[in-house]
Short mmCIF file of C-alpha atoms in Angstrom, two decimals:
data_model
loop_
_atom_site.label_atom_id
_atom_site.label_comp_id
_atom_site.label_asym_id
_atom_site.label_seq_id
_atom_site.Cartn_x
_atom_site.Cartn_y
_atom_site.Cartn_z
CA UNK A 1 126.70 95.49 76.69
CA UNK A 2 124.10 95.50 79.33
CA UNK A 3 124.94 96.97 82.32
CA UNK A 4 125.44 95.34 85.59
CA UNK A 5 123.94 96.54 88.46
CA UNK A 6 125.78 95.29 91.49
CA UNK A 7 124.03 95.43 94.68
CA UNK A 8 126.05 95.11 97.34
CA UNK A 9 123.92 93.24 100.95
CA UNK A 10 120.05 93.44 101.95
CA UNK A 11 120.27 96.88 103.87
CA UNK A 12 116.60 98.30 103.12
CA UNK A 13 117.35 100.85 100.76
CA UNK A 14 118.35 97.95 98.48
CA UNK A 15 114.38 96.66 98.71
CA UNK A 16 112.94 100.64 97.34
CA UNK A 17 115.85 99.31 93.76
CA UNK A 18 114.61 95.93 93.79
CA UNK A 19 110.77 97.87 93.63
CA UNK A 20 112.15 99.77 90.80
CA UNK A 21 113.17 96.75 88.75
CA UNK A 22 110.20 95.45 89.60
CA UNK A 23 108.25 97.97 88.30
CA UNK A 24 110.45 98.64 85.25
CA UNK A 25 111.85 102.00 86.68
CA UNK A 26 115.58 100.72 85.49
CA UNK A 27 116.76 100.97 82.22
CA UNK A 28 117.49 97.42 80.71
CA UNK A 29 120.99 96.38 83.44
CA UNK A 30 121.29 92.94 84.25
CA UNK A 31 121.25 92.70 88.48
CA UNK A 32 123.54 90.84 91.13
CA UNK A 33 122.02 90.34 94.11
CA UNK A 34 124.72 89.48 96.72
CA UNK A 35 124.25 88.44 100.45
CA UNK A 36 124.61 85.42 101.98
CA UNK A 37 121.44 85.51 104.22
CA UNK A 38 118.06 84.84 101.48
CA UNK A 39 115.66 86.66 103.45
CA UNK A 40 115.92 90.28 104.97
CA UNK A 41 114.92 91.25 108.06
CA UNK A 42 113.01 93.97 109.46
CA UNK A 43 114.66 95.03 112.46
CA UNK A 44 112.14 96.95 113.85
CA UNK A 45 109.63 93.87 114.19
CA UNK A 46 112.54 91.56 115.78
CA UNK A 47 111.57 92.48 119.67
CA UNK A 48 107.72 91.99 118.71
CA UNK A 49 108.68 88.49 117.00
CA UNK A 50 110.95 88.03 120.17
CA UNK A 51 107.77 89.22 122.47
CA UNK A 52 105.78 86.85 120.75
CA UNK A 53 103.61 89.41 118.88
CA UNK A 54 105.40 88.05 115.77
CA UNK A 55 106.16 84.80 114.15
CA UNK A 56 109.29 84.73 111.73
CA UNK A 57 107.68 84.93 108.46
CA UNK A 58 106.26 88.08 109.63
CA UNK A 59 109.22 89.86 109.35
CA UNK A 60 110.86 88.30 106.48
CA UNK A 61 110.81 89.28 102.84
CA UNK A 62 112.44 86.05 100.47
CA UNK A 63 114.89 87.88 98.37
CA UNK A 64 115.28 85.30 96.47
CA UNK A 65 111.70 85.04 95.71
CA UNK A 66 112.28 88.58 94.68
CA UNK A 67 115.06 87.75 92.61
CA UNK A 68 113.54 84.80 90.68
CA UNK A 69 110.09 87.35 90.10
CA UNK A 70 112.02 90.78 88.91
CA UNK A 71 114.42 89.09 86.53
CA UNK A 72 117.41 89.45 89.19
CA UNK A 73 120.41 86.97 89.95
CA UNK A 74 120.86 86.43 93.88
CA UNK A 75 124.55 85.70 94.78
CA UNK A 76 123.99 83.56 97.95
CA UNK A 77 127.67 85.10 99.02
CA UNK A 78 128.50 88.02 101.03
CA UNK A 79 130.95 90.99 99.52
CA UNK A 80 134.14 91.00 101.20
CA UNK A 81 135.67 94.07 99.44
CA UNK A 82 134.64 96.61 96.07
CA UNK A 83 137.56 97.71 93.85
CA UNK A 84 136.37 100.64 92.38
CA UNK A 85 139.04 100.73 89.62
CA UNK A 86 138.39 98.16 87.70
CA UNK A 87 134.99 97.82 88.83
CA UNK A 88 135.06 94.71 90.46
CA UNK A 89 133.59 93.23 94.09
CA UNK A 90 135.88 90.40 95.93
CA UNK A 91 133.25 87.59 97.16
CA UNK A 92 133.30 85.41 100.61
CA UNK A 93 134.89 82.96 98.94
CA UNK A 94 137.45 84.62 97.29
CA UNK A 95 136.31 84.51 93.89
CA UNK A 96 135.41 88.04 92.52
CA UNK A 97 132.59 89.67 89.53
CA UNK A 98 132.25 92.90 87.35
CA UNK A 99 129.70 95.86 87.52
CA UNK A 100 129.42 98.58 86.10
CA UNK A 101 127.82 100.42 88.91
CA UNK A 102 127.82 98.74 92.29
CA UNK A 103 125.17 99.81 95.12
CA UNK A 104 126.57 98.88 100.02
CA UNK A 105 124.18 98.47 101.75
CA UNK A 106 125.50 96.57 104.09
CA UNK A 107 123.88 98.09 108.08
CA UNK A 108 126.10 97.62 110.18
CA UNK A 109 127.59 94.89 113.24
CA UNK A 110 127.55 95.78 116.57
CA UNK A 111 130.78 97.79 118.46
CA UNK A 112 132.74 95.85 120.45
CA UNK A 113 132.01 92.45 119.57
CA UNK A 114 135.98 91.81 120.10
CA UNK A 115 135.41 92.22 123.66
CA UNK A 116 136.49 88.64 125.11
CA UNK A 117 133.81 86.30 125.47
CA UNK A 118 131.80 88.73 123.39
CA UNK A 119 131.93 86.35 120.16
CA UNK A 120 131.39 82.97 122.05
CA UNK A 121 128.96 84.20 124.22
CA UNK A 122 127.62 87.25 123.70
CA UNK A 123 124.00 86.73 121.31
CA UNK A 124 124.21 89.55 119.19
CA UNK A 125 120.32 90.75 117.48
CA UNK A 126 121.72 89.89 113.19
CA UNK A 127 120.51 87.34 111.95
CA UNK A 128 117.45 85.50 112.74
CA UNK A 129 118.45 82.92 113.36
CA UNK A 130 120.93 84.53 116.35
CA UNK A 131 117.72 85.86 117.13
CA UNK A 132 116.02 82.33 117.48
CA UNK A 133 119.09 80.84 119.50
CA UNK A 134 118.13 83.45 122.25
CA UNK A 135 114.39 82.75 121.60
CA UNK A 136 115.52 79.18 122.97
CA UNK A 137 118.37 79.80 126.23
CA UNK A 138 114.60 82.06 127.25
CA UNK A 139 112.32 79.38 126.74
CA UNK A 140 115.14 76.75 129.46
CA UNK A 141 115.46 80.19 131.86
CA UNK A 142 111.46 80.39 132.14
CA UNK A 143 110.79 76.51 132.44
CA UNK A 144 114.18 76.41 134.57
CA UNK A 145 112.82 79.69 136.25
CA UNK A 146 116.34 80.39 137.01
CA UNK A 147 119.17 82.01 135.44
CA UNK A 148 119.81 86.03 134.51
CA UNK A 149 119.22 87.92 131.23
CA UNK A 150 121.42 90.69 130.39
CA UNK A 151 120.99 93.64 127.50
CA UNK A 152 124.03 95.05 126.52
CA UNK A 153 123.59 98.23 124.98
CA UNK A 154 121.26 101.15 126.55
CA UNK A 155 120.89 102.86 123.24
CA UNK A 156 117.00 101.87 121.90
CA UNK A 157 117.50 98.46 120.40
CA UNK A 158 118.62 97.93 123.34
CA UNK A 159 115.90 99.02 125.88
CA UNK A 160 113.43 97.09 122.85
CA UNK A 161 114.63 94.54 123.92
CA UNK A 162 115.16 93.87 126.83
CA UNK A 163 111.18 94.52 127.64
CA UNK A 164 110.84 91.68 124.15
CA UNK A 165 112.99 89.41 126.85
CA UNK A 166 110.75 90.31 130.00
CA UNK A 167 107.55 89.50 127.67
CA UNK A 168 108.93 86.46 126.60
CA UNK A 169 109.73 85.19 129.75
CA UNK A 170 105.82 86.02 131.15
CA UNK A 171 104.39 84.17 128.05
CA UNK A 172 106.76 80.85 128.91
CA UNK A 173 105.22 81.05 132.48
CA UNK A 174 108.06 83.19 134.97
CA UNK A 175 107.26 85.77 136.84
CA UNK A 176 109.12 88.75 137.68
CA UNK A 177 111.23 87.41 140.54
CA UNK A 178 112.67 84.83 138.87
CA UNK A 179 114.31 85.63 136.07
CA UNK A 180 116.32 88.92 136.75
CA UNK A 181 116.68 91.27 133.47
CA UNK A 182 119.33 94.04 133.53
CA UNK A 183 120.35 96.76 130.41
CA UNK A 184 124.56 97.50 130.96
CA UNK A 185 124.97 101.04 129.82
CA UNK A 186 127.54 103.24 130.00
CA UNK A 187 126.11 105.92 129.61
CA UNK A 188 124.49 107.60 132.93
CA UNK A 189 121.12 107.80 131.14
CA UNK A 190 119.25 105.41 128.17
CA UNK A 191 121.11 106.84 125.69
CA UNK A 192 117.80 107.63 123.15
CA UNK A 193 118.80 110.94 121.38
CA UNK A 194 115.07 112.19 121.78
CA UNK A 195 114.85 114.66 124.92
CA UNK A 196 114.66 113.40 129.14
CA UNK A 197 110.30 112.88 128.40
CA UNK A 198 110.98 110.01 126.34
CA UNK A 199 113.79 108.32 128.15
CA UNK A 200 112.01 108.85 131.05
CA UNK A 201 108.60 106.91 129.89
CA UNK A 202 111.25 104.32 128.92
CA UNK A 203 112.71 104.24 132.17
CA UNK A 204 109.34 104.20 133.90
CA UNK A 205 108.78 101.00 131.61
CA UNK A 206 111.79 99.12 132.74
CA UNK A 207 110.43 99.73 136.16
CA UNK A 208 107.08 98.98 135.98
CA UNK A 209 108.78 95.78 134.52
CA UNK A 210 111.32 94.92 136.31
CA UNK A 211 114.26 95.79 133.66
CA UNK A 212 116.68 96.87 135.77
CA UNK A 213 119.30 98.96 134.65
CA UNK A 214 123.07 99.31 135.40
CA UNK A 215 124.00 102.67 134.19
CA UNK A 216 128.05 104.19 134.28
CA UNK A 217 129.11 100.72 133.27
CA UNK A 218 131.32 98.85 130.66
CA UNK A 219 131.85 95.28 129.62
CA UNK A 220 135.60 93.72 129.91
CA UNK A 221 134.63 90.00 129.21
CA UNK A 222 130.94 87.82 128.97
CA UNK A 223 131.53 84.24 130.40
CA UNK A 224 129.28 81.28 130.03
CA UNK A 225 127.22 82.95 132.75
CA UNK A 226 128.01 85.78 133.55
CA UNK A 227 129.37 89.47 132.48
CA UNK A 228 132.52 91.76 133.90
CA UNK A 229 132.48 94.87 134.24
CA UNK A 230 134.36 97.76 133.96
CA UNK A 231 134.90 98.15 137.93
CA UNK A 232 135.42 93.89 138.26
CA UNK A 233 131.74 93.57 139.49
CA UNK A 234 130.41 90.44 138.26
CA UNK A 235 127.14 89.72 136.99
CA UNK A 236 125.60 85.96 136.82
CA UNK A 237 123.48 86.45 133.52
CA UNK A 238 123.32 83.07 131.43
CA UNK A 239 121.65 84.97 128.10
CA UNK A 240 124.03 88.14 127.97
CA UNK A 241 122.50 89.61 124.82
CA UNK A 242 124.79 92.08 122.53
CA UNK A 243 123.01 95.11 121.14
CA UNK A 244 125.48 98.31 121.00
CA UNK A 245 125.26 100.75 118.79
CA UNK A 246 126.74 100.31 115.20
CA UNK A 247 129.90 99.77 113.92
CA UNK A 248 131.18 99.29 109.97
CA UNK A 249 132.42 96.77 108.68
CA UNK A 250 136.25 96.14 108.70
CA UNK A 251 136.23 95.54 105.01
CA UNK A 252 134.63 98.94 104.14
CA UNK A 253 137.73 100.88 105.34
CA UNK A 254 140.07 98.38 102.95
CA UNK A 255 138.97 98.82 99.63
CA UNK A 256 140.45 101.88 99.29
CA UNK A 257 136.60 104.48 99.23
CA UNK A 258 136.61 107.48 101.54
CA UNK A 259 135.43 106.39 105.01
CA UNK A 260 134.83 108.60 108.21
CA UNK A 261 136.62 108.71 110.92
CA UNK A 262 134.69 105.19 112.44
CA UNK A 263 135.34 103.20 108.86
CA UNK A 264 131.38 103.64 107.09
CA UNK A 265 131.58 104.89 103.49
CA UNK A 266 131.19 108.76 103.50
CA UNK A 267 129.00 109.76 100.52
CA UNK A 268 127.73 112.50 98.44
CA UNK A 269 124.10 114.31 98.97
CA UNK A 270 123.07 111.30 95.54
CA UNK A 271 124.40 109.18 97.56
CA UNK A 272 127.27 107.97 95.50
CA UNK A 273 130.80 107.29 96.94
CA UNK A 274 133.03 110.51 96.91
CA UNK A 275 135.78 108.33 95.77
CA UNK A 276 133.66 106.94 92.57
CA UNK A 277 131.18 107.44 90.82
CA UNK A 278 130.17 104.10 90.08
CA UNK A 279 129.40 103.36 93.38
CA UNK A 280 126.63 104.23 95.89
CA UNK A 281 125.69 103.26 99.59
CA UNK A 282 122.94 104.13 101.86
CA UNK A 283 121.50 102.60 105.38
CA UNK A 284 123.68 102.29 108.49
CA UNK A 285 126.95 101.60 105.99
CA UNK A 286 126.92 104.88 105.35
CA UNK A 287 127.72 108.33 106.47
CA UNK A 288 126.29 111.79 104.25
CA UNK A 289 129.36 113.77 103.94
CA UNK A 290 126.95 116.87 104.30
CA UNK A 291 125.57 115.59 107.54
CA UNK A 292 127.58 113.44 109.17
CA UNK A 293 125.85 113.76 112.25
CA UNK A 294 122.28 111.85 110.86
CA UNK A 295 121.81 109.42 113.44
CA UNK A 296 122.34 105.23 112.16
CA UNK A 297 119.00 104.72 112.20
CA UNK A 298 116.41 102.33 110.12
CA UNK A 299 114.20 105.21 109.26
CA UNK A 300 116.76 106.78 107.40
CA UNK A 301 118.19 103.69 105.30
CA UNK A 302 114.20 103.57 105.14
CA UNK A 303 114.12 107.50 103.56
CA UNK A 304 117.15 106.47 101.50
CA UNK A 305 115.44 103.79 100.01
CA UNK A 306 114.16 105.14 97.30
CA UNK A 307 116.30 108.59 95.85
CA UNK A 308 119.12 105.47 95.81
CA UNK A 309 116.68 103.61 93.83
CA UNK A 310 116.20 106.86 91.17
CA UNK A 311 120.32 107.54 91.40
CA UNK A 312 121.20 104.38 90.75
CA UNK A 313 118.73 104.69 87.26
CA UNK A 314 120.44 108.20 85.88
CA UNK A 315 124.12 106.09 86.46
CA UNK A 316 123.42 102.93 85.07
CA UNK A 317 121.23 105.30 82.33
CA UNK A 318 125.06 107.38 82.30
CA UNK A 319 123.61 110.54 82.90
CA UNK A 320 124.64 112.73 85.42
CA UNK A 321 123.15 112.17 88.74
CA UNK A 322 121.53 115.31 89.76
CA UNK A 323 119.00 112.75 92.38
CA UNK A 324 119.57 114.32 95.73
CA UNK A 325 118.53 112.83 99.47
CA UNK A 326 118.47 115.08 102.06
CA UNK A 327 117.38 113.26 106.24
CA UNK A 328 114.19 114.96 107.41
CA UNK A 329 115.76 116.75 110.96
CA UNK A 330 112.23 114.96 112.49
CA UNK A 331 110.93 111.36 112.58
CA UNK A 332 108.60 109.34 114.69
CA UNK A 333 110.20 107.20 116.73
CA UNK A 334 107.73 104.51 118.23
CA UNK A 335 109.70 102.21 120.72
CA UNK A 336 107.39 98.03 121.50
CA UNK A 337 107.44 98.18 125.74
CA UNK A 338 106.64 94.20 125.39
CA UNK A 339 102.98 94.93 127.58
CA UNK A 340 100.98 95.44 124.31
CA UNK A 341 101.90 99.71 124.50
CA UNK A 342 104.47 101.33 123.40
CA UNK A 343 106.52 105.44 123.68
CA UNK A 344 106.01 107.70 120.92
CA UNK A 345 108.50 110.04 119.84
CA UNK A 346 107.93 112.77 116.79
CA UNK A 347 109.71 116.27 118.20
CA UNK A 348 109.06 117.71 121.98
CA UNK A 349 105.58 115.48 121.93
CA UNK A 350 106.37 112.28 124.02
CA UNK A 351 103.15 109.24 124.75
CA UNK A 352 102.43 106.43 125.85
CA UNK A 353 99.79 103.68 125.25
CA UNK A 354 98.24 100.79 123.12
CA UNK A 355 97.41 103.04 120.37
CA UNK A 356 101.00 103.81 119.97
CA UNK A 357 102.05 100.06 119.31
CA UNK A 358 98.65 99.78 117.46
CA UNK A 359 100.48 102.97 115.24
CA UNK A 360 103.82 100.98 115.42
CA UNK A 361 101.82 97.32 114.12
CA UNK A 362 100.11 99.56 111.73
CA UNK A 363 103.21 100.56 110.05
CA UNK A 364 105.79 97.29 110.65
CA UNK A 365 102.89 95.57 108.55
CA UNK A 366 102.46 97.56 105.77
CA UNK A 367 106.22 98.30 105.01
CA UNK A 368 106.44 94.44 105.46
CA UNK A 369 103.29 94.02 102.41
CA UNK A 370 104.67 96.27 100.08
CA UNK A 371 107.74 94.52 99.58
CA UNK A 372 106.16 90.95 100.39
CA UNK A 373 103.24 90.94 98.47
CA UNK A 374 104.24 92.39 94.38
CA UNK A 375 100.37 94.54 94.69
CA UNK A 376 99.76 95.69 97.73
CA UNK A 377 101.69 98.75 97.70
CA UNK A 378 100.63 100.81 100.57
CA UNK A 379 102.31 104.46 100.94
CA UNK A 380 105.73 104.47 102.52
CA UNK A 381 106.08 104.52 106.05
CA UNK A 382 108.91 102.89 108.71
CA UNK A 383 108.92 103.50 112.69
CA UNK A 384 111.89 102.59 114.74
#
């Protein structure tokens, strides 16, 4: 009987599995792709789109079309649970599907969404339809030349989206002094994890573009026109963007599979669940048991992709899974500062300039072309 490979979610890693299917690198199998979102959005280009550099079509991959071209079956429902014993998944509509091998790449959700008012008044960076709402709100503020924008989160995503928001306001004709943009950061400095030199360059970019930073601050509540900080300070905010660090989807910890102390699935060096040899996971939703400090970043999800595809191929053949993934110690980070430039970091090296943005643009476009155009297959590449 033909085995069933079920892909839960549209994380970066699963693009490589679908590529392996198209190239005939998987054994004969029935492939099910489960996600309510029919388009994969490349998160590394979302700030560039918000800041006016890209169109939506340039950062999305039509998964339904890829499924049609590879013979995979697209199921327009999210996975809400996994039973590794019976080898079934529970879908968001209450139905279930069987599998022989299951791979989970559902990413993460922003931390702190349970904070008062966040679900009602804050804008997350996923899915793309919500970011389109941010764009509409920014255009409204720019037209009125009034209001304020708050980005909650001092990591790389928060920095990029704050600078992108400033760029969008500038494109729409709003001078910096008419619509304040600020970052609320819980730490004493911007949390880049890449050293003081890199952080200083990003802080300089924020200062240059009138993006204020509130350090050592936490949001206690969000309302329609403001945020309340932990010291009871009230900040006016007409557009509040929630760009906090990653948190695990709650259902992961409730499906009987091993998880870490934050609720992310624990996997071994083969990207295989510690609880079941038939379940694999990659990207943000997974934590490597032998390298638990690996950052939850897109660059790792992309690097996991080819390893995941090979591990799944071995599992589908019923062979021992020997493919091994060890995370790289250094990785390239390129942060779009919204002004045609980017800040680059590689190990101790940091730099900035238009050349860095051209480099980031080339890498990002090559990644998208690899999966959008089945003929064009550039070398692997990814930037933050």
